[in-house]
Every structure is written in C-alpha cells, then in structure tokens.
Tab-separated table of C-alpha atoms and ligand atoms in Angstrom:
chain	number	residue	atom	x	y	z
A	28	UNK	CA	131.919	102.132	137.469
A	29	UNK	CA	131.614	99.944	134.427
A	30	UNK	CA	129.001	102.178	132.881
A	31	UNK	CA	131.101	105.307	133.283
A	32	UNK	CA	134.145	103.571	131.783
A	33	UNK	CA	132.071	102.572	128.811
A	34	UNK	CA	130.576	106.047	128.415
A	35	UNK	CA	134.036	107.588	128.412
A	36	UNK	CA	135.412	105.089	125.912
A	37	UNK	CA	135.651	106.070	122.257
A	38	UNK	CA	135.083	102.449	121.221
A	39	UNK	CA	131.739	101.793	119.599
A	40	UNK	CA	129.848	99.712	122.172
A	41	UNK	CA	128.462	96.268	121.425
A	42	UNK	CA	124.815	96.174	120.356
A	43	UNK	CA	123.607	95.656	123.931
A	44	UNK	CA	125.128	98.966	125.014
A	45	UNK	CA	124.551	100.903	121.813
A	46	UNK	CA	122.677	104.175	121.997
A	47	UNK	CA	121.415	103.739	118.445
A	48	UNK	CA	117.885	102.588	117.710
A	49	UNK	CA	117.990	99.072	116.378
A	50	UNK	CA	116.642	99.915	112.927
A	51	UNK	CA	119.700	98.504	111.117
A	52	UNK	CA	121.822	95.386	111.364
A	53	UNK	CA	125.197	96.713	110.250
A	54	UNK	CA	127.910	94.491	108.782
A	55	UNK	CA	130.963	94.129	111.027
A	56	UNK	CA	133.154	96.603	109.149
A	57	UNK	CA	133.874	100.240	109.999
A	58	UNK	CA	134.830	102.391	107.052
A	59	UNK	CA	136.841	105.460	107.905
A	60	UNK	CA	137.722	106.929	104.522
A	61	UNK	CA	137.279	106.484	100.815
A	62	UNK	CA	138.700	107.546	97.487
A	63	UNK	CA	137.137	106.903	94.099
A	64	UNK	CA	135.774	103.342	94.040
A	65	UNK	CA	137.704	102.319	97.174
A	66	UNK	CA	136.853	102.306	100.878
A	67	UNK	CA	139.316	101.931	103.762
A	68	UNK	CA	138.363	100.352	107.096
A	69	UNK	CA	139.729	101.086	110.581
A	70	UNK	CA	142.424	98.429	110.108
A	71	UNK	CA	143.629	100.109	106.930
A	72	UNK	CA	142.166	97.383	104.675
A	73	UNK	CA	140.977	98.392	101.191
A	74	UNK	CA	137.611	97.375	99.725
A	75	UNK	CA	136.249	97.826	96.224
A	76	UNK	CA	132.925	99.619	96.632
A	77	UNK	CA	130.318	98.161	94.256
A	78	UNK	CA	127.383	99.533	96.224
A	79	UNK	CA	128.173	103.291	96.378
A	80	UNK	CA	126.253	103.707	99.637
A	81	UNK	CA	123.199	102.328	97.781
A	82	UNK	CA	123.577	104.139	94.453
A	83	UNK	CA	124.588	107.426	96.098
A	84	UNK	CA	128.290	108.134	95.497
A	85	UNK	CA	128.117	107.906	91.705
A	86	UNK	CA	131.258	110.015	91.273
A	87	UNK	CA	133.153	107.914	93.816
A	88	UNK	CA	134.263	108.815	97.322
A	89	UNK	CA	135.931	112.126	98.159
A	90	UNK	CA	135.489	113.520	94.662
A	91	UNK	CA	137.782	116.590	94.613
A	92	UNK	CA	135.299	118.893	92.830
A	93	UNK	CA	132.434	118.038	95.141
A	94	UNK	CA	134.670	118.259	98.222
A	95	UNK	CA	136.009	121.649	97.113
A	96	UNK	CA	132.498	122.982	96.453
A	97	UNK	CA	131.239	121.873	99.879
A	98	UNK	CA	134.290	123.277	101.605
A	99	UNK	CA	134.057	126.628	99.822
A	100	UNK	CA	130.348	126.906	100.570
A	101	UNK	CA	130.886	125.964	104.220
A	102	UNK	CA	133.255	128.900	104.500
A	103	UNK	CA	130.770	131.262	102.872
A	104	UNK	CA	127.180	130.524	103.880
A	105	UNK	CA	125.505	127.330	105.100
A	106	UNK	CA	121.889	128.254	105.464
A	107	UNK	CA	119.444	131.166	105.371
A	108	UNK	CA	115.991	129.454	104.991
A	109	UNK	CA	113.515	129.675	102.137
A	110	UNK	CA	112.213	133.024	103.339
A	111	UNK	CA	114.816	134.580	101.033
A	112	UNK	CA	115.695	134.262	97.356
A	113	UNK	CA	118.215	131.623	96.404
A	114	UNK	CA	120.264	131.950	93.203
A	115	UNK	CA	121.954	128.610	93.691
A	116	UNK	CA	118.542	126.895	93.818
A	117	UNK	CA	117.537	128.607	90.551
A	118	UNK	CA	120.754	127.480	88.858
A	119	UNK	CA	120.545	123.906	90.083
A	120	UNK	CA	116.844	123.623	89.210
A	121	UNK	CA	117.617	124.755	85.659
A	122	UNK	CA	120.398	122.177	85.346
A	123	UNK	CA	118.133	119.427	86.644
A	124	UNK	CA	115.354	120.450	84.254
A	125	UNK	CA	117.807	120.154	81.359
A	126	UNK	CA	118.808	116.641	82.427
A	127	UNK	CA	115.165	115.554	82.706
A	128	UNK	CA	114.854	116.930	79.157
A	129	UNK	CA	117.929	114.933	78.033
A	130	UNK	CA	119.674	118.188	77.079
A	131	UNK	CA	116.749	120.438	76.284
A	132	UNK	CA	115.142	123.000	78.561
A	133	UNK	CA	111.638	121.796	79.445
A	134	UNK	CA	110.624	124.781	81.546
A	135	UNK	CA	109.757	122.394	84.385
A	136	UNK	CA	109.811	123.376	88.070
A	137	UNK	CA	111.718	121.870	90.983
A	138	UNK	CA	111.117	121.568	94.728
A	139	UNK	CA	114.203	120.726	96.798
A	140	UNK	CA	113.935	118.303	99.710
A	141	UNK	CA	116.414	116.401	101.882
A	142	UNK	CA	115.820	112.771	100.915
A	143	UNK	CA	114.112	110.435	98.491
A	144	UNK	CA	111.111	109.915	100.752
A	145	UNK	CA	110.641	113.673	101.035
A	146	UNK	CA	110.895	114.097	97.279
A	147	UNK	CA	108.119	111.499	96.946
A	148	UNK	CA	106.040	113.186	99.675
A	149	UNK	CA	106.209	116.334	97.558
A	150	UNK	CA	105.086	114.370	94.485
A	151	UNK	CA	102.178	112.796	96.393
A	152	UNK	CA	101.008	116.145	97.787
A	153	UNK	CA	101.301	117.680	94.318
A	154	UNK	CA	99.217	114.804	92.888
A	155	UNK	CA	96.531	115.426	95.530
A	156	UNK	CA	96.473	119.142	94.697
A	157	UNK	CA	96.186	118.232	91.014
A	158	UNK	CA	93.435	115.635	91.517
A	159	UNK	CA	91.350	117.607	93.966
A	160	UNK	CA	89.179	116.267	96.780
A	161	UNK	CA	88.007	112.684	96.197
A	162	UNK	CA	90.431	112.139	93.330
A	163	UNK	CA	93.445	111.550	95.529
A	164	UNK	CA	94.411	107.904	95.085
A	165	UNK	CA	97.923	106.886	94.076
A	166	UNK	CA	98.478	103.540	92.380
A	167	UNK	CA	101.953	102.027	92.639
A	168	UNK	CA	103.613	98.684	91.961
A	169	UNK	CA	103.938	95.662	94.215
A	170	UNK	CA	107.559	95.236	95.228
A	171	UNK	CA	108.215	98.957	94.933
A	172	UNK	CA	110.085	101.089	97.447
A	173	UNK	CA	109.229	104.760	97.837
A	174	UNK	CA	110.441	105.648	101.345
A	175	UNK	CA	109.809	105.286	105.078
A	176	UNK	CA	107.525	108.195	105.962
A	177	UNK	CA	103.947	107.082	106.627
A	178	UNK	CA	102.665	108.112	103.192
A	179	UNK	CA	105.649	106.838	101.195
A	180	UNK	CA	105.559	103.649	103.284
A	181	UNK	CA	101.978	103.099	102.155
A	182	UNK	CA	102.966	103.865	98.547
A	183	UNK	CA	105.681	101.221	98.958
A	184	UNK	CA	104.217	98.006	97.562
A	185	UNK	CA	105.371	95.702	100.356
A	186	UNK	CA	102.328	94.955	102.578
A	187	UNK	CA	104.472	93.133	105.179
A	188	UNK	CA	106.192	96.452	105.935
A	189	UNK	CA	102.813	98.189	106.498
A	190	UNK	CA	101.230	96.050	109.185
A	191	UNK	CA	103.120	97.278	112.228
A	192	UNK	CA	102.370	100.923	111.426
A	193	UNK	CA	98.655	100.872	110.685
A	194	UNK	CA	96.667	102.972	110.203
A	195	UNK	CA	98.616	104.464	107.325
A	196	UNK	CA	97.462	107.517	105.332
A	197	UNK	CA	94.562	106.559	103.082
A	198	UNK	CA	94.559	106.563	99.298
A	199	UNK	CA	97.199	104.070	98.158
A	200	UNK	CA	96.678	100.974	96.009
A	201	UNK	CA	99.106	98.508	94.480
A	202	UNK	CA	99.116	96.422	91.317
A	203	UNK	CA	101.508	93.857	89.867
A	204	UNK	CA	104.558	95.709	88.492
A	205	UNK	CA	104.891	95.441	84.726
A	206	UNK	CA	101.269	94.267	84.239
A	207	UNK	CA	99.470	96.870	82.129
A	208	UNK	CA	96.064	95.166	82.406
A	209	UNK	CA	96.199	95.213	86.203
A	210	UNK	CA	97.064	98.905	86.168
A	211	UNK	CA	94.268	99.702	83.715
A	212	UNK	CA	91.750	97.990	86.011
A	213	UNK	CA	92.958	99.897	89.076
A	214	UNK	CA	93.360	103.333	87.497
A	215	UNK	CA	89.809	104.667	87.864
A	216	UNK	CA	90.116	108.299	86.739
A	217	UNK	CA	87.306	109.431	89.041
A	218	UNK	CA	89.389	108.461	92.086
A	219	UNK	CA	93.015	108.130	90.974
A	220	UNK	CA	95.239	111.219	90.795
A	221	UNK	CA	98.520	109.556	89.927
A	222	UNK	CA	100.380	106.421	88.999
A	223	UNK	CA	103.680	106.252	90.891
A	224	UNK	CA	106.316	103.837	89.576
A	225	UNK	CA	110.011	103.103	89.717
A	226	UNK	CA	111.225	102.565	86.124
A	227	UNK	CA	113.234	99.639	87.542
A	228	UNK	CA	112.366	98.339	91.031
A	229	UNK	CA	115.726	98.566	92.779
A	230	UNK	CA	114.979	97.405	96.333
A	231	UNK	CA	112.818	94.545	95.027
A	232	UNK	CA	115.974	93.025	93.506
A	233	UNK	CA	116.492	95.144	90.365
A	234	UNK	CA	113.250	94.144	88.641
A	235	UNK	CA	112.944	95.435	85.072
A	236	UNK	CA	109.421	95.704	83.602
A	237	UNK	CA	108.687	94.424	80.077
A	238	UNK	CA	109.916	96.687	77.295
A	239	UNK	CA	107.189	99.145	76.257
A	240	UNK	CA	105.485	99.069	79.691
A	241	UNK	CA	106.268	102.671	80.645
A	242	UNK	CA	105.266	103.891	77.194
A	243	UNK	CA	101.899	102.129	77.521
A	244	UNK	CA	101.428	103.511	81.049
A	245	UNK	CA	102.185	107.008	79.728
A	246	UNK	CA	99.516	106.588	77.071
A	247	UNK	CA	96.936	105.295	79.555
A	248	UNK	CA	97.634	108.207	81.916
A	249	UNK	CA	97.219	110.674	79.036
A	250	UNK	CA	93.903	109.138	77.988
A	251	UNK	CA	92.531	109.207	81.538
A	252	UNK	CA	93.964	112.520	82.765
A	253	UNK	CA	96.038	110.789	85.458
A	254	UNK	CA	99.525	111.980	86.409
A	255	UNK	CA	102.511	109.761	85.691
A	256	UNK	CA	104.985	110.146	88.563
A	257	UNK	CA	108.277	108.314	88.203
A	258	UNK	CA	110.441	107.646	91.250
A	259	UNK	CA	113.963	107.898	89.824
A	260	UNK	CA	115.552	108.184	93.271
A	261	UNK	CA	117.686	105.105	92.583
A	262	UNK	CA	117.631	104.908	88.758
A	263	UNK	CA	118.190	108.598	87.978
A	264	UNK	CA	121.258	110.652	87.071
A	265	UNK	CA	123.034	108.297	84.700
A	266	UNK	CA	122.799	105.115	86.764
A	267	UNK	CA	120.955	103.068	84.106
A	268	UNK	CA	122.919	104.387	81.121
A	269	UNK	CA	120.592	107.334	80.507
A	270	UNK	CA	120.222	110.531	82.499
A	271	UNK	CA	116.867	109.102	83.554
A	272	UNK	CA	115.638	105.564	83.005
A	273	UNK	CA	112.380	106.726	81.371
A	274	UNK	CA	114.402	108.206	78.484
A	275	UNK	CA	115.032	104.639	77.341
A	276	UNK	CA	111.338	104.490	76.351
A	277	UNK	CA	111.226	107.956	74.817
A	278	UNK	CA	108.549	109.257	77.177
A	279	UNK	CA	108.256	112.222	79.533
A	280	UNK	CA	106.558	111.775	82.920
A	281	UNK	CA	104.591	114.582	84.583
A	282	UNK	CA	106.599	114.381	87.781
A	283	UNK	CA	110.065	112.915	88.475
A	284	UNK	CA	111.672	112.440	91.889
A	285	UNK	CA	115.431	112.191	92.474
A	286	UNK	CA	117.698	111.950	95.511
A	287	UNK	CA	120.396	109.341	96.169
A	288	UNK	CA	123.132	110.369	93.691
A	289	UNK	CA	122.023	114.006	93.490
A	290	UNK	CA	124.609	115.328	95.960
A	291	UNK	CA	127.134	112.464	95.670
A	292	UNK	CA	126.588	111.760	99.370
A	293	UNK	CA	125.183	115.073	100.577
A	294	UNK	CA	121.617	114.364	101.802
A	295	UNK	CA	119.382	116.047	99.239
A	296	UNK	CA	116.337	115.218	97.121
A	297	UNK	CA	114.253	116.954	94.485
A	298	UNK	CA	110.854	116.745	92.884
A	299	UNK	CA	110.627	117.953	89.273
A	300	UNK	CA	107.255	118.607	87.636
A	301	UNK	CA	105.983	119.934	84.321
A	302	UNK	CA	105.167	123.614	84.762
A	303	UNK	CA	101.381	123.153	84.391
A	304	UNK	CA	101.391	120.519	87.111
A	305	UNK	CA	103.777	122.408	89.397
A	306	UNK	CA	101.399	125.385	89.258
A	307	UNK	CA	98.916	123.363	91.375
A	308	UNK	CA	101.071	124.402	94.361
A	309	UNK	CA	100.695	127.898	95.775
A	310	UNK	CA	102.862	129.501	98.483
A	311	UNK	CA	102.189	127.770	101.793
A	312	UNK	CA	101.228	124.399	100.294
A	313	UNK	CA	104.584	122.766	100.895
A	314	UNK	CA	107.948	123.568	102.413
A	315	UNK	CA	111.093	122.457	104.170
A	316	UNK	CA	113.459	124.256	106.519
A	317	UNK	CA	116.568	122.702	105.031
A	318	UNK	CA	115.346	121.901	101.505
A	319	UNK	CA	117.430	123.713	98.892
A	320	UNK	CA	119.871	125.215	101.390
A	321	UNK	CA	123.230	126.432	100.042
A	322	UNK	CA	125.467	123.707	101.491
A	323	UNK	CA	123.461	120.875	99.944
A	324	UNK	CA	123.032	122.654	96.629
A	325	UNK	CA	126.728	123.504	96.356
A	326	UNK	CA	127.294	119.745	96.327
A	327	UNK	CA	124.490	119.213	93.812
A	328	UNK	CA	125.834	121.847	91.412
A	329	UNK	CA	129.334	120.347	91.521
A	330	UNK	CA	127.930	116.813	91.184
A	331	UNK	CA	125.719	117.583	88.188
A	332	UNK	CA	128.411	119.626	86.420
A	333	UNK	CA	130.943	116.828	86.898
A	334	UNK	CA	128.450	114.192	85.777
A	335	UNK	CA	127.847	116.125	82.544
A	336	UNK	CA	131.584	116.711	82.032
A	337	UNK	CA	132.321	112.994	82.429
A	338	UNK	CA	129.234	111.882	80.478
A	339	UNK	CA	128.356	109.358	83.195
A	340	UNK	CA	125.451	107.731	81.298
A	341	UNK	CA	127.857	106.545	78.575
A	342	UNK	CA	130.258	105.200	81.194
A	343	UNK	CA	127.390	103.367	82.910
A	344	UNK	CA	126.374	101.754	79.607
A	345	UNK	CA	129.931	100.668	78.749
A	346	UNK	CA	130.931	99.283	82.147
A	347	UNK	CA	127.452	97.808	82.565
A	348	UNK	CA	127.804	95.806	79.344
A	349	UNK	CA	131.224	94.584	80.470
A	350	UNK	CA	129.866	93.477	83.857
A	351	UNK	CA	126.771	91.745	82.462
A	352	UNK	CA	128.914	89.686	80.070
A	353	UNK	CA	131.443	88.712	82.749
A	354	UNK	CA	128.977	88.086	85.593
A	355	UNK	CA	126.645	85.970	83.443
A	356	UNK	CA	129.478	83.467	82.978
A	357	UNK	CA	130.131	82.989	86.719
A	358	UNK	CA	129.276	79.718	88.474
A	359	UNK	CA	126.008	79.829	90.421
A	360	UNK	CA	124.633	82.796	88.446
A	361	UNK	CA	121.220	82.201	86.877
A	362	UNK	CA	120.730	85.615	85.303
A	363	UNK	CA	122.033	89.185	85.427
A	364	UNK	CA	119.323	91.800	85.095
A	365	UNK	CA	119.110	95.572	85.229
A	366	UNK	CA	120.499	98.332	83.047
A	367	UNK	CA	123.722	100.306	82.994
A	368	UNK	CA	125.329	100.092	86.422
A	369	UNK	CA	122.238	99.060	88.374
A	370	UNK	CA	122.533	95.296	88.224
A	371	UNK	CA	120.878	92.365	89.968
A	372	UNK	CA	122.899	89.163	89.949
A	373	UNK	CA	120.296	86.409	90.355
A	374	UNK	CA	121.733	83.282	91.983
A	375	UNK	CA	120.826	79.681	91.298
A	376	UNK	CA	118.599	77.826	93.768
A	377	UNK	CA	120.431	76.814	96.956
A	378	UNK	CA	122.685	79.873	97.008
A	379	UNK	CA	121.998	82.604	99.550
A	380	UNK	CA	122.712	86.149	98.365
A	381	UNK	CA	123.267	87.447	101.917
A	382	UNK	CA	125.913	84.767	102.559
A	383	UNK	CA	127.645	85.490	99.242
A	384	UNK	CA	127.617	89.213	100.024
A	385	UNK	CA	129.226	88.718	103.445
A	386	UNK	CA	131.878	86.401	101.954
A	387	UNK	CA	132.525	89.025	99.282
A	388	UNK	CA	132.924	91.694	101.966
A	389	UNK	CA	135.531	89.553	103.728
A	390	UNK	CA	137.249	89.185	100.352
A	391	UNK	CA	137.274	92.976	99.856
A	392	UNK	CA	134.177	93.688	97.763
A	393	UNK	CA	131.183	95.739	98.949
A	394	UNK	CA	127.769	94.815	97.513
A	395	UNK	CA	124.365	94.028	99.008
A	396	UNK	CA	121.601	91.440	98.875
A	397	UNK	CA	118.515	93.175	97.465
A	398	UNK	CA	116.494	89.940	97.663
A	399	UNK	CA	117.211	86.462	99.124
A	400	UNK	CA	118.562	85.323	95.744
A	401	UNK	CA	119.735	88.648	94.261
A	402	UNK	CA	123.017	90.508	94.747
A	403	UNK	CA	122.707	94.162	93.836
A	404	UNK	CA	125.697	95.868	92.238
A	405	UNK	CA	125.726	99.651	91.882
A	406	UNK	CA	129.361	100.756	91.582
A	407	UNK	CA	130.335	104.392	91.119
A	408	UNK	CA	129.665	105.414	87.499
A	409	UNK	CA	133.348	106.352	87.200
A	410	UNK	CA	134.452	102.754	87.829
A	411	UNK	CA	137.260	101.581	85.515
A	412	UNK	CA	137.334	98.447	83.334
A	413	UNK	CA	140.132	97.064	85.558
A	414	UNK	CA	138.127	97.650	88.735
A	415	UNK	CA	135.191	95.808	87.135
A	416	UNK	CA	137.521	92.880	86.321
A	417	UNK	CA	138.722	92.875	89.912
A	418	UNK	CA	135.173	92.816	91.319
A	419	UNK	CA	134.224	89.962	89.003
A	420	UNK	CA	137.324	88.005	90.083
A	421	UNK	CA	136.363	88.377	93.764
A	422	UNK	CA	132.783	87.296	93.069
A	423	UNK	CA	134.070	84.360	91.009
A	424	UNK	CA	136.182	83.023	93.871
A	425	UNK	CA	133.362	83.521	96.412
A	426	UNK	CA	130.794	81.843	94.139
A	427	UNK	CA	133.136	78.947	93.288
A	428	UNK	CA	133.515	78.179	96.988
A	429	UNK	CA	129.767	78.649	97.679
A	430	UNK	CA	128.815	76.368	94.769
A	431	UNK	CA	131.094	73.614	96.076
A	432	UNK	CA	129.625	73.841	99.603
A	433	UNK	CA	126.116	73.710	98.146
B	514	LIG	C1	116.176	104.938	98.404
B	514	LIG	C2	114.874	105.126	97.727
B	514	LIG	C3	113.872	105.950	98.261
B	514	LIG	C4	113.984	106.602	99.623
B	514	LIG	O1	115.009	107.505	99.710
B	514	LIG	P1	115.463	108.041	101.176
B	514	LIG	O2	116.504	109.075	100.861
B	514	LIG	O3	115.971	106.858	101.924
B	514	LIG	O4	114.260	108.608	101.820
B	514	LIG	C5	112.726	106.159	97.523
B	514	LIG	N1	112.563	105.561	96.328
B	514	LIG	C6	113.497	104.758	95.791
B	514	LIG	C7	113.259	104.155	94.456
B	514	LIG	C8	114.676	104.497	96.477
B	514	LIG	O5	115.580	103.675	95.953
C-alpha cells in the first residue's frame, strides 16, 4: 500500500526510496527554470548562478537564440545517423576550426561526440593510431580530470579514483602538473604517443601552471615527435578570456578537446585535430550513433555564433578582472587564482569551502567547492558588472560569518 502510494506520487522520494544510482550527493535545492544568470527553485526563489552547471551555460540559461535554434531543429529533423552526409556538421566543424585558430582557418578536422569524456576518448584513440603499436602511452598531469570512462578515468591523475575500478586500460602515466623536468623524464618517445593536459586544472581547484609551461611542453613534444593534446573541455570557448586557454601562450596543440560550453547545455563534445594527425583515422576506426546529430549541432551553431557576436572572451577578461580584485579583498580569502571567468577562491586555513558553498546557496548564490579549501566560480560569460557585485556581496556576508565562527 505504502509502496504504491509512493510510486504514484510525483514527489521526488527521499534517498532511501530513490530510483537513482547513488553516484551524486545533490544539494537540497530543486531548480525548475532559469533565465540569464538566474535560477529559480520550486518555491519561486531566485539564485545567482555562478557555476553555470559547471562551466556549461556560458550564454546563460534559456538563451533565446539557442532555444529558438533547438526548437526549430526539433520541428525539422532530430537525427539520421552518420551513415549520411551532414551539412550542419561541416558548418559547425569549420566554425570550431576558426576558433581554435583564433580567427584564422587552420584546415583542422573535427569529430563530434556527446560529452567531454567521449571527446577525450577520441583524442586517446587518435594518439594510439598516430603512435602505432608499442608507442601508445599517454602522459597526463596529477590532479587532472579527463572523464569517467575507463580510459579517461585512467588518464585522470587522481589515483584514489582508480583503485575501485582496476584493472584500467593500460598505457597511462602521470607527472606533477606544471613541472617540465618531470614531464621530460616521463616522455620517452619510443613509448609515449601523446601528452594530455588541461591548460588549467579545473576540477583540481583551478590550478594554473607556471607561465611558459605549455610553450615549453609544446617545444618538447615537437623535438620528440609526441602529440600535444589539450583538454579544453572546461577552459575552452572564451571561459579563460581567450577562445582557448592555450592561445594565452601563443602555441597550437595537435589535438584539442571541447565539450561543456559547446552547446550551452545541450550534451555535445568535439575533438579537433590538425589535418595531418586527423588523417591517422580511416573510416571504421571511430564512431558514435548520436555524435554530430542535427539537434545537438543546431545548439552548437547558435551557441558559437552568439559567442562570436558577443565577443565572450573579452567579457570574461573584463568581469574576471573585476571579480579577482573584489574577491581578493574579502575576509578569509587567501588567494584568487584562475583566468577570465574560471576562478578558484582559495580560503584561509580553518575555513571549509563546502560549508561556505552551502551557506552561499542558502543566501542565493550557486557555486561549488572544487577542493576542500577552494570555491570554484564559473559564472555565465554574459554576467553583468552588477551581478558580479551582487555575488561578491553574498560571499562577503557568508565569509564574514564563517570567519567569526572560526
Ligand atoms: C568535465 C570535464 C571532462 C568530462 O566531461 P564529461 O562531459 O563529464 O564527460 C573532461 N575534462 C575536463 C577538463 C572537464 O572539466
């Protein structure tokens, strides 16, 4: 009797009765709609969204151009498979290539996937094709995050996350992030096909490597004939104040992966590669039923066009500078790191980022704790100066109270 009542109820059951696998520990808020930088919960309360669904909704919620594109496409054609030609994929790939080239056409090639992990899987398979048998290793950074599939989990430089899922696919090694010497020692060109790095390690707590690191890695990879694969799933598409974070160092990687912000919330990923590298794949080497399908790419085309129209990298730089200055002056803040609108607010000893984040949520600000002492802020790139002031004011009041309790 009780069970049937519960099954018929539209209320979300408590965790004991949930039918969801317990892979997440959600915060006790249910968002039902959003607009721009604001989210609304089921009680009608408004929250300033400084997380963007983890660096996804860069144009804000319910962006009219993206919504209109999805709606129009849904009324036209959702899906046909990759057994047929796809003009939309050609168009979007060309636009993406131009952004990787910071405005110039590089002639690179794109594979469309459905997530960041899948974009990285594509990059790893491409690296193995490039390296050939025996030269298949991928070296990545400790602290990195590259996804949850078995291969991208092993590429992820967090050994504690590996143990429960052993044995993982072979051929992954990790070195200290930002340490060129360590990378040089590990990158044996007879065994290593690729170096795979995030330009800034987002999940690790927005960790920025020393200036010049990526340029030096590029040079080492060139000298040794090793691919440089950059995972720009979180940093890409204007987030750090450039179209791609590597542009800050004036280099070009061999392979770039993107996802998160690519469809402004539509699940989609992509792997870009220089044409010579992409040609290591032949038909049959890789594929995806959904990858590159019209519905997803209609969102990507509208997202990229709007991002260019609004010049989101410039906005990220301007609002980022404003936030760094204001946040650095808050009580309990040791340091603010990151670039553009991917920021890590590092708290002083004794303050718990998770507790500050849940207080902030109660006070109407959405953020997340990327490390025990780091609050990650990744607001939509269209955030206004006033909205930034408002977020800082909320964090100030939460941190003032937390510092007193400490
Ligand atoms: C989020 C993220 C991924 C994984 O993306 P999914 O879409 O969750 O598979 C990979 N790399 C980086 C740097 C990320 O931030």
